[in-house]
Coordinates of C-alpha atoms in Angstrom, one line a residue:
X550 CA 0.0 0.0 0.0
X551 CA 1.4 3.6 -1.0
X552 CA 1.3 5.9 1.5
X553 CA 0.4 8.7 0.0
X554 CA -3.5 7.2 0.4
X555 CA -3.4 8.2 4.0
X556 CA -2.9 11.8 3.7
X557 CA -5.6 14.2 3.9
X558 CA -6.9 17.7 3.4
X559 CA -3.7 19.4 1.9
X560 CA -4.4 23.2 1.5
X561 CA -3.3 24.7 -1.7
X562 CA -2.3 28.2 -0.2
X563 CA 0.6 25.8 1.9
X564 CA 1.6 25.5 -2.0
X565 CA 5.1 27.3 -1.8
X566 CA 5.9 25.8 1.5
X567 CA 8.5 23.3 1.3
X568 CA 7.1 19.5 0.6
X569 CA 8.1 16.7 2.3
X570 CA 7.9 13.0 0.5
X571 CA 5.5 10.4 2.2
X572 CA 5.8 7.7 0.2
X573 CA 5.4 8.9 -3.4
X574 CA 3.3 11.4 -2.5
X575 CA 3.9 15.2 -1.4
X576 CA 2.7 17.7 0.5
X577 CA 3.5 20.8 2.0
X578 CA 3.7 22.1 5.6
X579 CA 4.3 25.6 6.8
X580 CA 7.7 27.3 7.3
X581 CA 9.1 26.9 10.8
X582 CA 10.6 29.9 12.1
X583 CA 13.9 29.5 14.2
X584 CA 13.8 31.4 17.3
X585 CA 16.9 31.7 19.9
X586 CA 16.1 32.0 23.7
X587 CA 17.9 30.7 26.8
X588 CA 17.1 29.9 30.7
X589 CA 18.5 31.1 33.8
X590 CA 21.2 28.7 35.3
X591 CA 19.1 26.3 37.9
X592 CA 21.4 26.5 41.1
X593 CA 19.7 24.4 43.3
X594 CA 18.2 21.1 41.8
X595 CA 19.8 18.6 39.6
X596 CA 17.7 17.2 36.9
X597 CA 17.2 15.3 33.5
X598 CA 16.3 17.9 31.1
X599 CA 13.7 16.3 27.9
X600 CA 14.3 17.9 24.9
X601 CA 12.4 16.4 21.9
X602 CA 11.1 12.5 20.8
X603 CA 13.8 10.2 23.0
X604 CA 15.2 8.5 19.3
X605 CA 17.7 5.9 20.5
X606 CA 20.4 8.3 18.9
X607 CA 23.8 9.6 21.0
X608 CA 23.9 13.2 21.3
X609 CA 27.8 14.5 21.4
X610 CA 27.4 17.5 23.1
X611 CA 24.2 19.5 24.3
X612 CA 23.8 22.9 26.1
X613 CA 27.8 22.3 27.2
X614 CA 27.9 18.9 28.4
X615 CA 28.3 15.7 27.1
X616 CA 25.2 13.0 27.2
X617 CA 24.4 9.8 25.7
X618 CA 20.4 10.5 25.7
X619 CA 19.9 14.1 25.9
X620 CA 20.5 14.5 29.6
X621 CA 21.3 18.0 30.7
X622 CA 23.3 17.9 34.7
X623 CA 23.0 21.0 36.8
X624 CA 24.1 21.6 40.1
X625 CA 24.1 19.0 43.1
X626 CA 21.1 17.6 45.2
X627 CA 20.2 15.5 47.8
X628 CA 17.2 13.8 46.0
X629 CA 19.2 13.1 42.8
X630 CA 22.3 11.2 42.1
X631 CA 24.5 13.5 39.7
X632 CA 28.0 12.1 38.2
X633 CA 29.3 15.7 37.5
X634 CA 28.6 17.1 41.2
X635 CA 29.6 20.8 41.5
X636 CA 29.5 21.2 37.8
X637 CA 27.0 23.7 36.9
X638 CA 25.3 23.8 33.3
X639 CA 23.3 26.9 31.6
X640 CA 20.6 25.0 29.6
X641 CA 19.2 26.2 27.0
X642 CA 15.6 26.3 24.9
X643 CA 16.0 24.1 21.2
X644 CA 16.1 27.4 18.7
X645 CA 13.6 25.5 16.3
X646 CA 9.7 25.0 17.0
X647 CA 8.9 21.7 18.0
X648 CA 7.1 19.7 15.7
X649 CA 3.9 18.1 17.1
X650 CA 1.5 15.0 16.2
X651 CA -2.0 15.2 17.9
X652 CA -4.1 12.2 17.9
X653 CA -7.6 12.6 17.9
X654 CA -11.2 10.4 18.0
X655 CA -14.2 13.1 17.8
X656 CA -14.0 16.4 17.6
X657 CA -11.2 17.3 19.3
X658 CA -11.7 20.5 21.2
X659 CA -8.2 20.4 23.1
X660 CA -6.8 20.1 19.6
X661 CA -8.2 23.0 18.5
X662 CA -6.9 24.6 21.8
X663 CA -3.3 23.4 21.6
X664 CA -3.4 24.6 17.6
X665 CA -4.8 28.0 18.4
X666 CA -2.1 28.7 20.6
X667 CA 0.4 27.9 18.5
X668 CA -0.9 30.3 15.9
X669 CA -1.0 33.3 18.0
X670 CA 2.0 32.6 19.1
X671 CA 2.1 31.4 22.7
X672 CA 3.7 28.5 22.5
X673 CA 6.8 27.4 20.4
X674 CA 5.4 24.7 18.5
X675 CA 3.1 23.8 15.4
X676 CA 1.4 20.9 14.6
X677 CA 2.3 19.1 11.6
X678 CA 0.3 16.6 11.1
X679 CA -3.5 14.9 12.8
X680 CA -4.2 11.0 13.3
X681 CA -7.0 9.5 13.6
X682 CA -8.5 6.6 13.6
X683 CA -12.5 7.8 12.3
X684 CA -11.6 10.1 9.1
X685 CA -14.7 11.8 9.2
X686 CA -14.4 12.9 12.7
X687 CA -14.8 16.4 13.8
X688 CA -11.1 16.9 14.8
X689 CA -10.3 15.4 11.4
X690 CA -12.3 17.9 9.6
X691 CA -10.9 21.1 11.6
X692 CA -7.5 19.9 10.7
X693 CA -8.3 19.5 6.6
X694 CA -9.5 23.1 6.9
X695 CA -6.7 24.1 8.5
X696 CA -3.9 22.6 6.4
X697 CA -2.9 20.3 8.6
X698 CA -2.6 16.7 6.7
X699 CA -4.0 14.3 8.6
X700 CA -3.3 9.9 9.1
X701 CA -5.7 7.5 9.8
X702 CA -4.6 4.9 12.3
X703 CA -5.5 1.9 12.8
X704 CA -6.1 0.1 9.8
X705 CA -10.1 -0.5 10.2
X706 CA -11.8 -3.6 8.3
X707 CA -13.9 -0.9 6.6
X708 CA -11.0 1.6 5.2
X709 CA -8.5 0.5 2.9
X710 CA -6.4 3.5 4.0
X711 CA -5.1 3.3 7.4
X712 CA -1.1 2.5 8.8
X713 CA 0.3 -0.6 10.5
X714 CA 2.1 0.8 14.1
X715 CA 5.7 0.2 12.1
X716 CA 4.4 2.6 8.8
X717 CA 3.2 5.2 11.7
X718 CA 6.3 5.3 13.2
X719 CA 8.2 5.5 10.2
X720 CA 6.0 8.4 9.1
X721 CA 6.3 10.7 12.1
X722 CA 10.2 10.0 11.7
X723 CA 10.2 11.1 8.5
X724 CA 8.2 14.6 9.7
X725 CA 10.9 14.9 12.5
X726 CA 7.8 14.5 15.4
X727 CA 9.1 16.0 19.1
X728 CA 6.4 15.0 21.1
X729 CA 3.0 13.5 20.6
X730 CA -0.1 15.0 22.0
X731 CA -3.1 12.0 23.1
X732 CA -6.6 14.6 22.8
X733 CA -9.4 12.4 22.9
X734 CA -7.8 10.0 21.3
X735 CA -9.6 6.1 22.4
X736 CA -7.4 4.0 20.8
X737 CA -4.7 1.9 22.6
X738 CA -0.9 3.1 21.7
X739 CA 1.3 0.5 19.9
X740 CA 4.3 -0.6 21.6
X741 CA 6.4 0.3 18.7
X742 CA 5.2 3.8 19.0
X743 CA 6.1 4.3 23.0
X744 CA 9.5 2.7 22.6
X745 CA 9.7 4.8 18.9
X746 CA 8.9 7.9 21.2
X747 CA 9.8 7.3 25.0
X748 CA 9.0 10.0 27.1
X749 CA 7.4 11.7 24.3
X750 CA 3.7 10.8 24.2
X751 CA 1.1 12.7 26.4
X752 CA -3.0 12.5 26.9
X753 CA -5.1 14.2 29.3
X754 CA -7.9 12.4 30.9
X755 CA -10.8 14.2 32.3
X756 CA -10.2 12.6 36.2
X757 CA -7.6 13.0 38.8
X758 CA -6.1 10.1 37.8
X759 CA -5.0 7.1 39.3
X760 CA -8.7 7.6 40.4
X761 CA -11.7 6.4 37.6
X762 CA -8.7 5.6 34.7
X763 CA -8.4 2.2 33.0
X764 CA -9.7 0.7 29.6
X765 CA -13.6 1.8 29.5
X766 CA -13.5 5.0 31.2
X767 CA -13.5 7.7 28.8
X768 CA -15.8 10.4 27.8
X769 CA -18.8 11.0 29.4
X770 CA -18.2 7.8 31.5
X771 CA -16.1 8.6 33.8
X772 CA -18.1 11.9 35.0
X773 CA -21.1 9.5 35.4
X774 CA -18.9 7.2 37.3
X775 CA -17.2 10.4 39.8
X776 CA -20.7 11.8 40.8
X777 CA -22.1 8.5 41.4
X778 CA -18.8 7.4 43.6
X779 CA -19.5 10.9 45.7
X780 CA -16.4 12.6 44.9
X781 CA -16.2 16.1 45.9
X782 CA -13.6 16.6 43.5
X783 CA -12.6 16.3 40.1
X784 CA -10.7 17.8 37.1
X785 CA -8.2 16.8 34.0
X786 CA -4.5 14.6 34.1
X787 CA -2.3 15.0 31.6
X788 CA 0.3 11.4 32.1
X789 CA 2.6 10.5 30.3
X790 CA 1.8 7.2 27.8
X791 CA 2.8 3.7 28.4
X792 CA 1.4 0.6 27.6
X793 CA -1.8 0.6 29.2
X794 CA -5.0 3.0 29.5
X795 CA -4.2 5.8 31.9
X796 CA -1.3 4.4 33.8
X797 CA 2.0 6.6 32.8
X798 CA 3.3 8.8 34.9
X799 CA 1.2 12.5 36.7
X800 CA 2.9 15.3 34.8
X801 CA -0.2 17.7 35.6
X802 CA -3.3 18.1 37.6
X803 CA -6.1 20.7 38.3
X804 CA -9.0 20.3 40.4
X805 CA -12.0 21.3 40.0
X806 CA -15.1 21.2 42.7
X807 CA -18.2 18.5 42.3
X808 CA -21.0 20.1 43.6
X809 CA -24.0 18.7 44.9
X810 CA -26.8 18.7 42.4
X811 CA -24.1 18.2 39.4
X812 CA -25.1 16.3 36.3
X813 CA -22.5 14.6 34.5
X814 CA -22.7 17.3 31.8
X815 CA -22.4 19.8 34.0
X816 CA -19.2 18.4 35.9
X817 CA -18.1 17.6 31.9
X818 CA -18.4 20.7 31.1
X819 CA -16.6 22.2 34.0
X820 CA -13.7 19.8 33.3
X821 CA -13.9 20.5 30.1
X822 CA -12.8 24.3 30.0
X823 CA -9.6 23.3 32.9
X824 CA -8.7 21.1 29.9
X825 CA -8.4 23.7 27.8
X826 CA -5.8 25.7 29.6
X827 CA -4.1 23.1 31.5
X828 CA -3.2 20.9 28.4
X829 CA -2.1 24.3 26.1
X830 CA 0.2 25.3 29.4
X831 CA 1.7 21.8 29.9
X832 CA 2.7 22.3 25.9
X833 CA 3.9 25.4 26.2
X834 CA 6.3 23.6 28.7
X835 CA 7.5 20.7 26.7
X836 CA 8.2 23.3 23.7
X837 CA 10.4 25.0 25.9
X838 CA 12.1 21.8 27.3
X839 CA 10.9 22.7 31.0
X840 CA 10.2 19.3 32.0
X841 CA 12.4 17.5 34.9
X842 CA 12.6 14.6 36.6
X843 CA 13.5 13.7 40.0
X844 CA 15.2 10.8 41.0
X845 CA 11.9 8.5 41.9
X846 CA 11.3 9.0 38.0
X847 CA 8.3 11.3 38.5
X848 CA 8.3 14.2 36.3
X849 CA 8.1 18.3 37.3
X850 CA 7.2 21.2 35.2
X851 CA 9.9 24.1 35.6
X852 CA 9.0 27.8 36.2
X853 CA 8.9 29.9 33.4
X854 CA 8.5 32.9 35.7
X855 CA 11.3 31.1 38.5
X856 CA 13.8 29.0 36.8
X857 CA 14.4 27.7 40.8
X858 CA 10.8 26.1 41.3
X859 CA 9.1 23.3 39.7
X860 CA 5.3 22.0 40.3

């Protein structure tokens, strides 16, 4: 199967943009501008700085030291071990936009969130490209008329066009993917794909997860399921991806109240805007390479405003 029967909804005014083969078939993407910034020096906490997809590549040197997978040391600290102790490293913010893959089921409002941002310039990233697994979707037709090609994944008994996990990876490598974005998508994520992008892939789930996560809640089902467990509290996880439903680790929480007479509408809707904000903020983050880990593994988002503090 040629690839080129997976790609959707090219616009013709991305025409002069450069195009990039898929398969035997082009299209075109827009221009990334290169921007140039830099952090503060973090004095007080040592951590493993991500920067990008984790492709099982050696980096020779990066922001001034030497890594293996794209770890950045800083400065000494009792909670993590650091082989360069008293050494301290300036890191930096990648000059290029991050590319980004969203993957989508229905309409795909935190989509259109993370994509608004990124055209009015708020975040340092554009997304290149939408998969899906239900072509018609609403997220699917947002991205056609924005541009923004878009893959259908998995191959479905009824569509002759979809990708094998191995042909998705291989795509996204070819569009030089950072990170991947999980926005209502329902799917369950290949292997290949999590060890083709370790500590790469995100979703946000609309619970304060580990609580009311797992294969089958999703949607509207899990509000039903918080109100009727009595919860007083609610609100959206973004987690990293691993091979289960819901199980990778808490990279961000907000809470949100569950009041008394709520429907599960109501409590969805409420959700629904923290969403929203939360998921465009924790991307603005990754674009920025803010995220750092402490030595249990769990991951911390950096201050923009405090280079020091991380949440």
């Amino acid at each position: 199967m040629e690839l080129q029967h997976i790609v959707y909804g090219v616009s013709p005014k991305l025409s002069p943009a450069p195009s990039i083969p898929i398969g035997k078939q082009l299209f075109s993407l827009k221009p990334h501008s290169l921007l140039s910034s830099s952090h503060p020096s973090i004095q007080s906490q040592n951590f493993e700085v991500l920067s990008g997809a984790y492709y099982p590549i050696n980096i020779a040197k990066r922001g001034g030291c030497y890594s293996s997978r794209r770890r950045v040391w800083c400065s000494s600290s009792r909670d993590i071990a650091d082989p360069n102790e008293g050494h301290e490293v300036r890191t930096q913010v990648t000059g290029r936009r991050k590319k980004l893959a969203v993957f989508v089921s229905g309409g795909g409002s935190n989509f259109k969130s993370i994509h608004e941002a990124s055209k009015r310039g708020s975040l340092h990233g554009d997304v290149i490209v939408l998969v899906t697994n239900k072509s018609e979707c609403g997220g699917a037709e947002y991205a056609r008329n924005n541009g923004i090609p878009v893959i259908l994944f998995p191959k479905a008994k009824d569509e002759s066009d979809g990708l094998c996990p191995n042909e998705l990876v291989d795509t996204l490598r070819r569009l030089e993917v950072d990170f991947i974005l999980l926005a209502g998508y329902l799917k369950l994520i290949p292997v290949e794909l999590i060890r083709a992008y370790e500590r790469s892939i995100f979703n946000i789930h609309p619970s304060l997860l580990p609580a009311f996560g797992g294969k089958g809640h999703y949607g509207m089902k899990v509000h039903k399921a918080v109100i009727a467990s009595g919860a007083r509290f609610s609100g959206p996880t973004i987690h990293y991806v691993d091979e289960h439903y819901d199980t990778g680790r808490i990279l961000a929480q907000r809470v949100v109240p569950v009041l008394a007479n709520d429907t599960a509408e109501e409590l969805a809707a409420r959700v629904l805007r923290e969403e929203h904000q939360l998921y465009v903020e924790v991307v603005e983050a990754l674009c920025e390479d803010r995220i750092v880990w402490r030595k249990d593994g769990v991951p911390l988002i950096r201050s923009k405003e405090n280079p020091n503090e991380t949440y």
